[in-house]
XYZ file of C-alpha atoms in Angstrom:
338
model
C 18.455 14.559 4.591
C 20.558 16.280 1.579
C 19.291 19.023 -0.345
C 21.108 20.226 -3.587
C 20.445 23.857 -3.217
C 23.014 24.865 -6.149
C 20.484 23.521 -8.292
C 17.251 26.235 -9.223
C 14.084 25.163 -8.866
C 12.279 23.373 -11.764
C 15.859 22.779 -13.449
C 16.158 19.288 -14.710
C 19.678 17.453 -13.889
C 20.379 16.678 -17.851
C 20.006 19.708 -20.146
C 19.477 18.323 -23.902
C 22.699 20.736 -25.075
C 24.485 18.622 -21.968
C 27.745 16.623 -22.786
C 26.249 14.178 -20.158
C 22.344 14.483 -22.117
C 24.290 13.882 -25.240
C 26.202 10.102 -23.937
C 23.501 9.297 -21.686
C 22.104 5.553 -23.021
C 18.921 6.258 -25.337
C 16.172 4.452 -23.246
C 17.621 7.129 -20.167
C 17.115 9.989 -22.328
C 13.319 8.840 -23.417
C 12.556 8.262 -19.874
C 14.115 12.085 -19.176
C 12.024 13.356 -22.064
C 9.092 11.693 -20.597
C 9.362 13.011 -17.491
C 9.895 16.774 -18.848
C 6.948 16.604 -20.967
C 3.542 16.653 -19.781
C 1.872 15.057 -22.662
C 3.872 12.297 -22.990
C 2.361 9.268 -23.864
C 3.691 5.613 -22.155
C 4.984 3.191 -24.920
C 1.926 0.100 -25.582
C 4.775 -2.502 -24.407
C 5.063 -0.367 -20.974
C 1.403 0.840 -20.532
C 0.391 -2.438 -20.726
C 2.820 -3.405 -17.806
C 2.051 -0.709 -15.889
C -1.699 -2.110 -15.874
C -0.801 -4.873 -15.086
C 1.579 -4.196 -11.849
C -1.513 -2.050 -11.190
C -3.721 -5.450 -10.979
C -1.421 -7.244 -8.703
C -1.507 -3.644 -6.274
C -4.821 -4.035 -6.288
C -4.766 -7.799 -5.615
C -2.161 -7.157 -2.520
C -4.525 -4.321 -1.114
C -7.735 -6.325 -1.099
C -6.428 -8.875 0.820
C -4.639 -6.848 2.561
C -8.486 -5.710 4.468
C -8.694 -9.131 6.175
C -4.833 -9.249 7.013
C -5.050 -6.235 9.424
C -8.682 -7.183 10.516
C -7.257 -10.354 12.079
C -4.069 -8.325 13.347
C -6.223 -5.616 14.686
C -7.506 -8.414 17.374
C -4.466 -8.428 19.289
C -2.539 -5.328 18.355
C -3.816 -1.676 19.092
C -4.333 0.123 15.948
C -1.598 3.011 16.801
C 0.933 -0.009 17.564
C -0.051 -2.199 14.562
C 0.539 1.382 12.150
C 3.686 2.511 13.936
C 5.625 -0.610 13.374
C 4.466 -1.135 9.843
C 5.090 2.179 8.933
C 8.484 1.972 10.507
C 9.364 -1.297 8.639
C 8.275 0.085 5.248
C 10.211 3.256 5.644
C 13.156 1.338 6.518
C 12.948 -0.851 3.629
C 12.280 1.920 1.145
C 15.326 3.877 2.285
C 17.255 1.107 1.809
C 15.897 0.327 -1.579
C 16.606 3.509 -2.197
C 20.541 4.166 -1.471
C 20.837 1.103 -3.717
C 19.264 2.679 -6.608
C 20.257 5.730 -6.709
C 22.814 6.461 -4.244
C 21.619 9.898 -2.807
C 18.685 11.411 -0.696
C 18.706 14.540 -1.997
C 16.110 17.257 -3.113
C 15.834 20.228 -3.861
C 15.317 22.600 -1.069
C 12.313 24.995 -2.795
C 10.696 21.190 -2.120
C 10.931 20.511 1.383
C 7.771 21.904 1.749
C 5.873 19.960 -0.538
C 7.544 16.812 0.630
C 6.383 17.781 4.096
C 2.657 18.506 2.961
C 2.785 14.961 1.161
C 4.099 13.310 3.953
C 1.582 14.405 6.979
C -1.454 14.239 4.246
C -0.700 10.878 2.939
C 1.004 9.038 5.024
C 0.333 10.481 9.245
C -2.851 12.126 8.397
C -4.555 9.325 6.261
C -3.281 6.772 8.077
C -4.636 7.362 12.157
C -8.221 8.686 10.088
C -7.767 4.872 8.197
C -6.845 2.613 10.815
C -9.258 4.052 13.325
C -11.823 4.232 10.600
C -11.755 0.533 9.997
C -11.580 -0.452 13.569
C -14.750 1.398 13.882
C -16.906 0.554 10.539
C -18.376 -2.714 8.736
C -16.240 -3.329 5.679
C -19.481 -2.836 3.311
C -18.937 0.606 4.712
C -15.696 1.419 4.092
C -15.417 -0.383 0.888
C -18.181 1.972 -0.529
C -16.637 5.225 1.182
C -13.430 4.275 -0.244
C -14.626 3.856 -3.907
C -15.235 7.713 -3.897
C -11.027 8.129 -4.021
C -11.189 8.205 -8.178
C -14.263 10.930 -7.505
C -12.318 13.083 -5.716
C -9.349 12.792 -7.247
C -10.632 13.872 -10.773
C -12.402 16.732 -9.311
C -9.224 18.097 -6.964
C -7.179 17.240 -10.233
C -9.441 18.932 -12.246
C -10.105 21.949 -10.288
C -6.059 22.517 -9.148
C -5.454 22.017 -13.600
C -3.087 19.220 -12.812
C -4.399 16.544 -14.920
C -7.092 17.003 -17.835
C -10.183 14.723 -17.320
C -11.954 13.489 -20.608
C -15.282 12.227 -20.948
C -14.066 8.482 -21.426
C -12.169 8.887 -17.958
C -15.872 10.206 -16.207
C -17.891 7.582 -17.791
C -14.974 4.910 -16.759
C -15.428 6.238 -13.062
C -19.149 6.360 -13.224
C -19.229 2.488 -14.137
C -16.499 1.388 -11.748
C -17.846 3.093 -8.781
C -21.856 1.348 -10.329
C -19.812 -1.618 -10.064
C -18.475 -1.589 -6.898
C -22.399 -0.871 -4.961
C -23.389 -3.631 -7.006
C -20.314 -5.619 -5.371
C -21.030 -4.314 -1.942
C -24.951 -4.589 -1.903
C -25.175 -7.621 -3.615
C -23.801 -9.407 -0.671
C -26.873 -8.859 1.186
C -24.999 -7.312 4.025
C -27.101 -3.878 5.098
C -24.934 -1.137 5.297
C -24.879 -0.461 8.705
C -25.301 3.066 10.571
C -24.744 2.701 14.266
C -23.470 4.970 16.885
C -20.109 3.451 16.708
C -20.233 2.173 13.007
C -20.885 6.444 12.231
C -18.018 7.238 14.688
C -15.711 4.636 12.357
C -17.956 6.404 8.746
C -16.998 10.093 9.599
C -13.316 8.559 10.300
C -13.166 7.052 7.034
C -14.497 9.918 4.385
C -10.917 11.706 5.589
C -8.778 9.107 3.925
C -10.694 9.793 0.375
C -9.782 13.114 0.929
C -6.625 13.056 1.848
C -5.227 10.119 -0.862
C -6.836 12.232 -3.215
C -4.427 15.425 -2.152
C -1.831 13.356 -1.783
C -2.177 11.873 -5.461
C -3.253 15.029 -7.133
C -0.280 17.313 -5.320
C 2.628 14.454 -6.030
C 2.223 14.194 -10.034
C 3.930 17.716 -10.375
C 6.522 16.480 -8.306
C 7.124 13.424 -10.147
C 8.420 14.927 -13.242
C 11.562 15.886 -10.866
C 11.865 12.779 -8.542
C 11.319 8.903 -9.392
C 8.710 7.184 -7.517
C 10.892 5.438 -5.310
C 12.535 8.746 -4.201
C 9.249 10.285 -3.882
C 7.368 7.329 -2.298
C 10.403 6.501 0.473
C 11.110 10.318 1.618
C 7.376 11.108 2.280
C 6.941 8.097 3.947
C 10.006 8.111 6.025
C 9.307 11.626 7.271
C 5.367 10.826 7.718
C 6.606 8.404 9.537
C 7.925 10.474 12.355
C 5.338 12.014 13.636
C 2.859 8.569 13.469
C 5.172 6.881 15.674
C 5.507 9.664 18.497
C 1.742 9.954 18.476
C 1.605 5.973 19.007
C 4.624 6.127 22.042
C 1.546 5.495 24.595
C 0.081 2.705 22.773
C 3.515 1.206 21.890
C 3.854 1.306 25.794
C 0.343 0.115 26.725
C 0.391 -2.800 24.409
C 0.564 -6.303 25.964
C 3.118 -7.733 23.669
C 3.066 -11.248 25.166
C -0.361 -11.909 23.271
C 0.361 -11.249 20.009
C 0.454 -14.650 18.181
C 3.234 -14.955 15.452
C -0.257 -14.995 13.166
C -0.426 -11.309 13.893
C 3.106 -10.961 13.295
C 3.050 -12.615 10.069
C 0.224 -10.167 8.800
C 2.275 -6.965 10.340
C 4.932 -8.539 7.954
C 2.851 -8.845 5.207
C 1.033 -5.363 5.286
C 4.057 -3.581 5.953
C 6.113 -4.854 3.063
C 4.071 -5.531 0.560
C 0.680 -3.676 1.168
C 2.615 -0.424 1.776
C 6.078 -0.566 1.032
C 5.417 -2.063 -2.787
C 1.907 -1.013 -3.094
C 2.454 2.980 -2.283
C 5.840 2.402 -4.462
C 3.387 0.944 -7.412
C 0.566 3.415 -7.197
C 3.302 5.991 -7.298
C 4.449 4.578 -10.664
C 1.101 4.254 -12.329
C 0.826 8.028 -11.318
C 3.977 8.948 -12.996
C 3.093 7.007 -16.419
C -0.631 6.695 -16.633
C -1.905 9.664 -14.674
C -3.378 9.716 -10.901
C -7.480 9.528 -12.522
C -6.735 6.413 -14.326
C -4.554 4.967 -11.482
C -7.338 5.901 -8.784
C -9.927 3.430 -10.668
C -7.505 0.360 -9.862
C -8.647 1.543 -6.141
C -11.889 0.250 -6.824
C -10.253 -2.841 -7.893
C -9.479 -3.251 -4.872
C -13.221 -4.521 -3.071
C -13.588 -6.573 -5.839
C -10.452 -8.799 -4.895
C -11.362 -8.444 -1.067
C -14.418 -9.863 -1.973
C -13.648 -12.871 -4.293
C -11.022 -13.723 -1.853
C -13.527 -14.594 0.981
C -15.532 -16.030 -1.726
C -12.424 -18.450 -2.009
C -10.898 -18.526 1.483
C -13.857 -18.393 3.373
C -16.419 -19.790 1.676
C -18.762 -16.989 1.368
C -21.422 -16.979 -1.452
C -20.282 -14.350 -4.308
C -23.928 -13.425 -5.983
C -24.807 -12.798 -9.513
C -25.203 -9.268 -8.797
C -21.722 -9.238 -6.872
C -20.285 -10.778 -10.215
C -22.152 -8.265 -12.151
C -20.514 -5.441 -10.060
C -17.102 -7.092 -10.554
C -17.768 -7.096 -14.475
C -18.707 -3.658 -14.163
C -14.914 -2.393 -12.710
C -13.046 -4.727 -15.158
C -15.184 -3.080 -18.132
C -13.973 0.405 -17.071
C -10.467 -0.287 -16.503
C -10.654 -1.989 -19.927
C -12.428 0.821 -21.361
C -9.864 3.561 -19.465
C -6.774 1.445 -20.884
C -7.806 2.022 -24.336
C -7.945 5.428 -24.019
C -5.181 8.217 -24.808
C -3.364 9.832 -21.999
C -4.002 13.321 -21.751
């Protein structure tokens, strides 16, 4: 990795009195304006896109549940992470040198690219794999909906983002919708020895995507998501795959159907390579509490897709839980950025 270390901390690359700031195209120097300004507001044209990219994460992500539960059947879940993970990184860094040429950072970052990096991607990722080995989905799906819970209060508490009233009623009726979703499926949730084992596993990753969320919208008024998103998970990346060297060594590759293979592919490019690159981007234009209610969105799709793939029965209350999280992303769209 490069670091500029000529350049001071918290000094932007175009000053505005810059012969460069002053030829740079005009959409360049909005975006650099945006970036250096807290309170910036996104254009209608692009906040409307960015909801909308948001949508189809969420879309990838809920289907992206079953995907790995199928893979999960014939790959260990250290093995199954450790080559995704390595795929994705690859494919970011290349993405990346395309772009914009360079790796660099500054070096008063390293730190906090480091912190990012074990929290959100090693950290969250052997609590979230193991976790769903372990649980029922009604489980996780409900533990999961607390991410836009904790990430206003961390946000809140650390002064990162300001939280408005419209925001905590938008969060209150998502997360109404989504045990509406998840108990109107007449499911129990389930609370056995190992199902508790795979619970206590899974309350980590709120935690830690919440950290990981709150601590990188600072960072993105410096870096671009794609920088951001490929160097944290390229080095988080590192130490994932030297904790899975004994799996990667126990697992009995000749069993793996090219089924499994096909959803490795699939969860590695698009459920974390794009996804973590778009939830990155709605955190660097919308803000991390209104991106962290599209996470909700999520159960919703993993539900209606069985209901369409698998022929399970979606209730009325399910569909009344699913009305609820579309009303408060409606009703969070329509609201000003802080």
């Amino acid at each position: 990795m490069i670091v500029n270390a000529s350049m001071p901390a918290g000094a932007h690359l175009y000053s505005s009195s810059s012969f460069c700031y002053r030829h740079m195209p005009e959409k360049w120097r909005q975006r650099d304006e945006f970036m250096r300004t807290e309170n910036s507001q996104t254009p209608p044209k692009a906040h409307f896109s960015v909801h909308v990219m948001l949508i189809a994460m969420s879309f990838v992500w809920g289907i992206n549940f079953p995907i790995i539960k199928g893979a999960l059947a014939e790959l260990s879940p250290l093995s199954f992470n450790a080559i995704r993970f390595s795929t994705s990184s690859l494919l970011l860094l290349v993405l990346l040198y395309f772009r914009e040429k360079n790796f660099s950072i500054r070096r008063g970052d390293i730190s906090r690219f480091i912190l990012l990096a074990l929290v959100g991607n090693t950290v969250y990722q052997l609590f979230f794999i193991h976790g769903i080995a372990r649980t029922t989905a009604s489980n996780s799906s409900l533990i999961l909906a607390t991410t836009p819970i904790f990430i206003v209060l961390l946000g809140s508490i650390l002064g990162v983002e300001k939280i408005t009233k419209s925001i905590l009623q938008s969060i209150i009726i998502s997360f109404t919708g989504i045990i509406l979703v998840i108990t109107g499926s007449g499911k129990p949730l389930v609370l056995t020895d190992q199902s508790l084992i795979g619970d206590l596993l899974t309350i980590a990753n709120p935690i830690c995507w919440a950290t990981y969320t709150v601590l990188s919208k600072p960072m993105l008024k410096e870096y671009t998501p794609l920088k951001l998103t490929s160097l944290t998970m390229a080095i988080g990346t590192i130490p994932l795959v030297l904790i899975s060297i004994p799996s990667l060594n126990a697992q009995n590759w000749s069993i793996v159907s090219t089924q499994a293979w096909l959803g490795l592919a699939f969860s590695a490019f698009f459920a974390i390579g794009i996804g973590y690159l778009m939830w990155y981007t709605g955190v660097s234009l919308i803000g991390s509490a209104r991106t962290a209610l599209y996470e909700n969105l999520v159960t919703v799709f993993a539900v209606a897709s069985a209901w369409i793939l698998l022929s399970e029965n979606m209730s009325p209350v399910q569909i009344t839980g699913a009305s609820l999280v579309f009303v408060s992303l409606y009703l969070v769209q329509r609201t000003k950025q802080s």
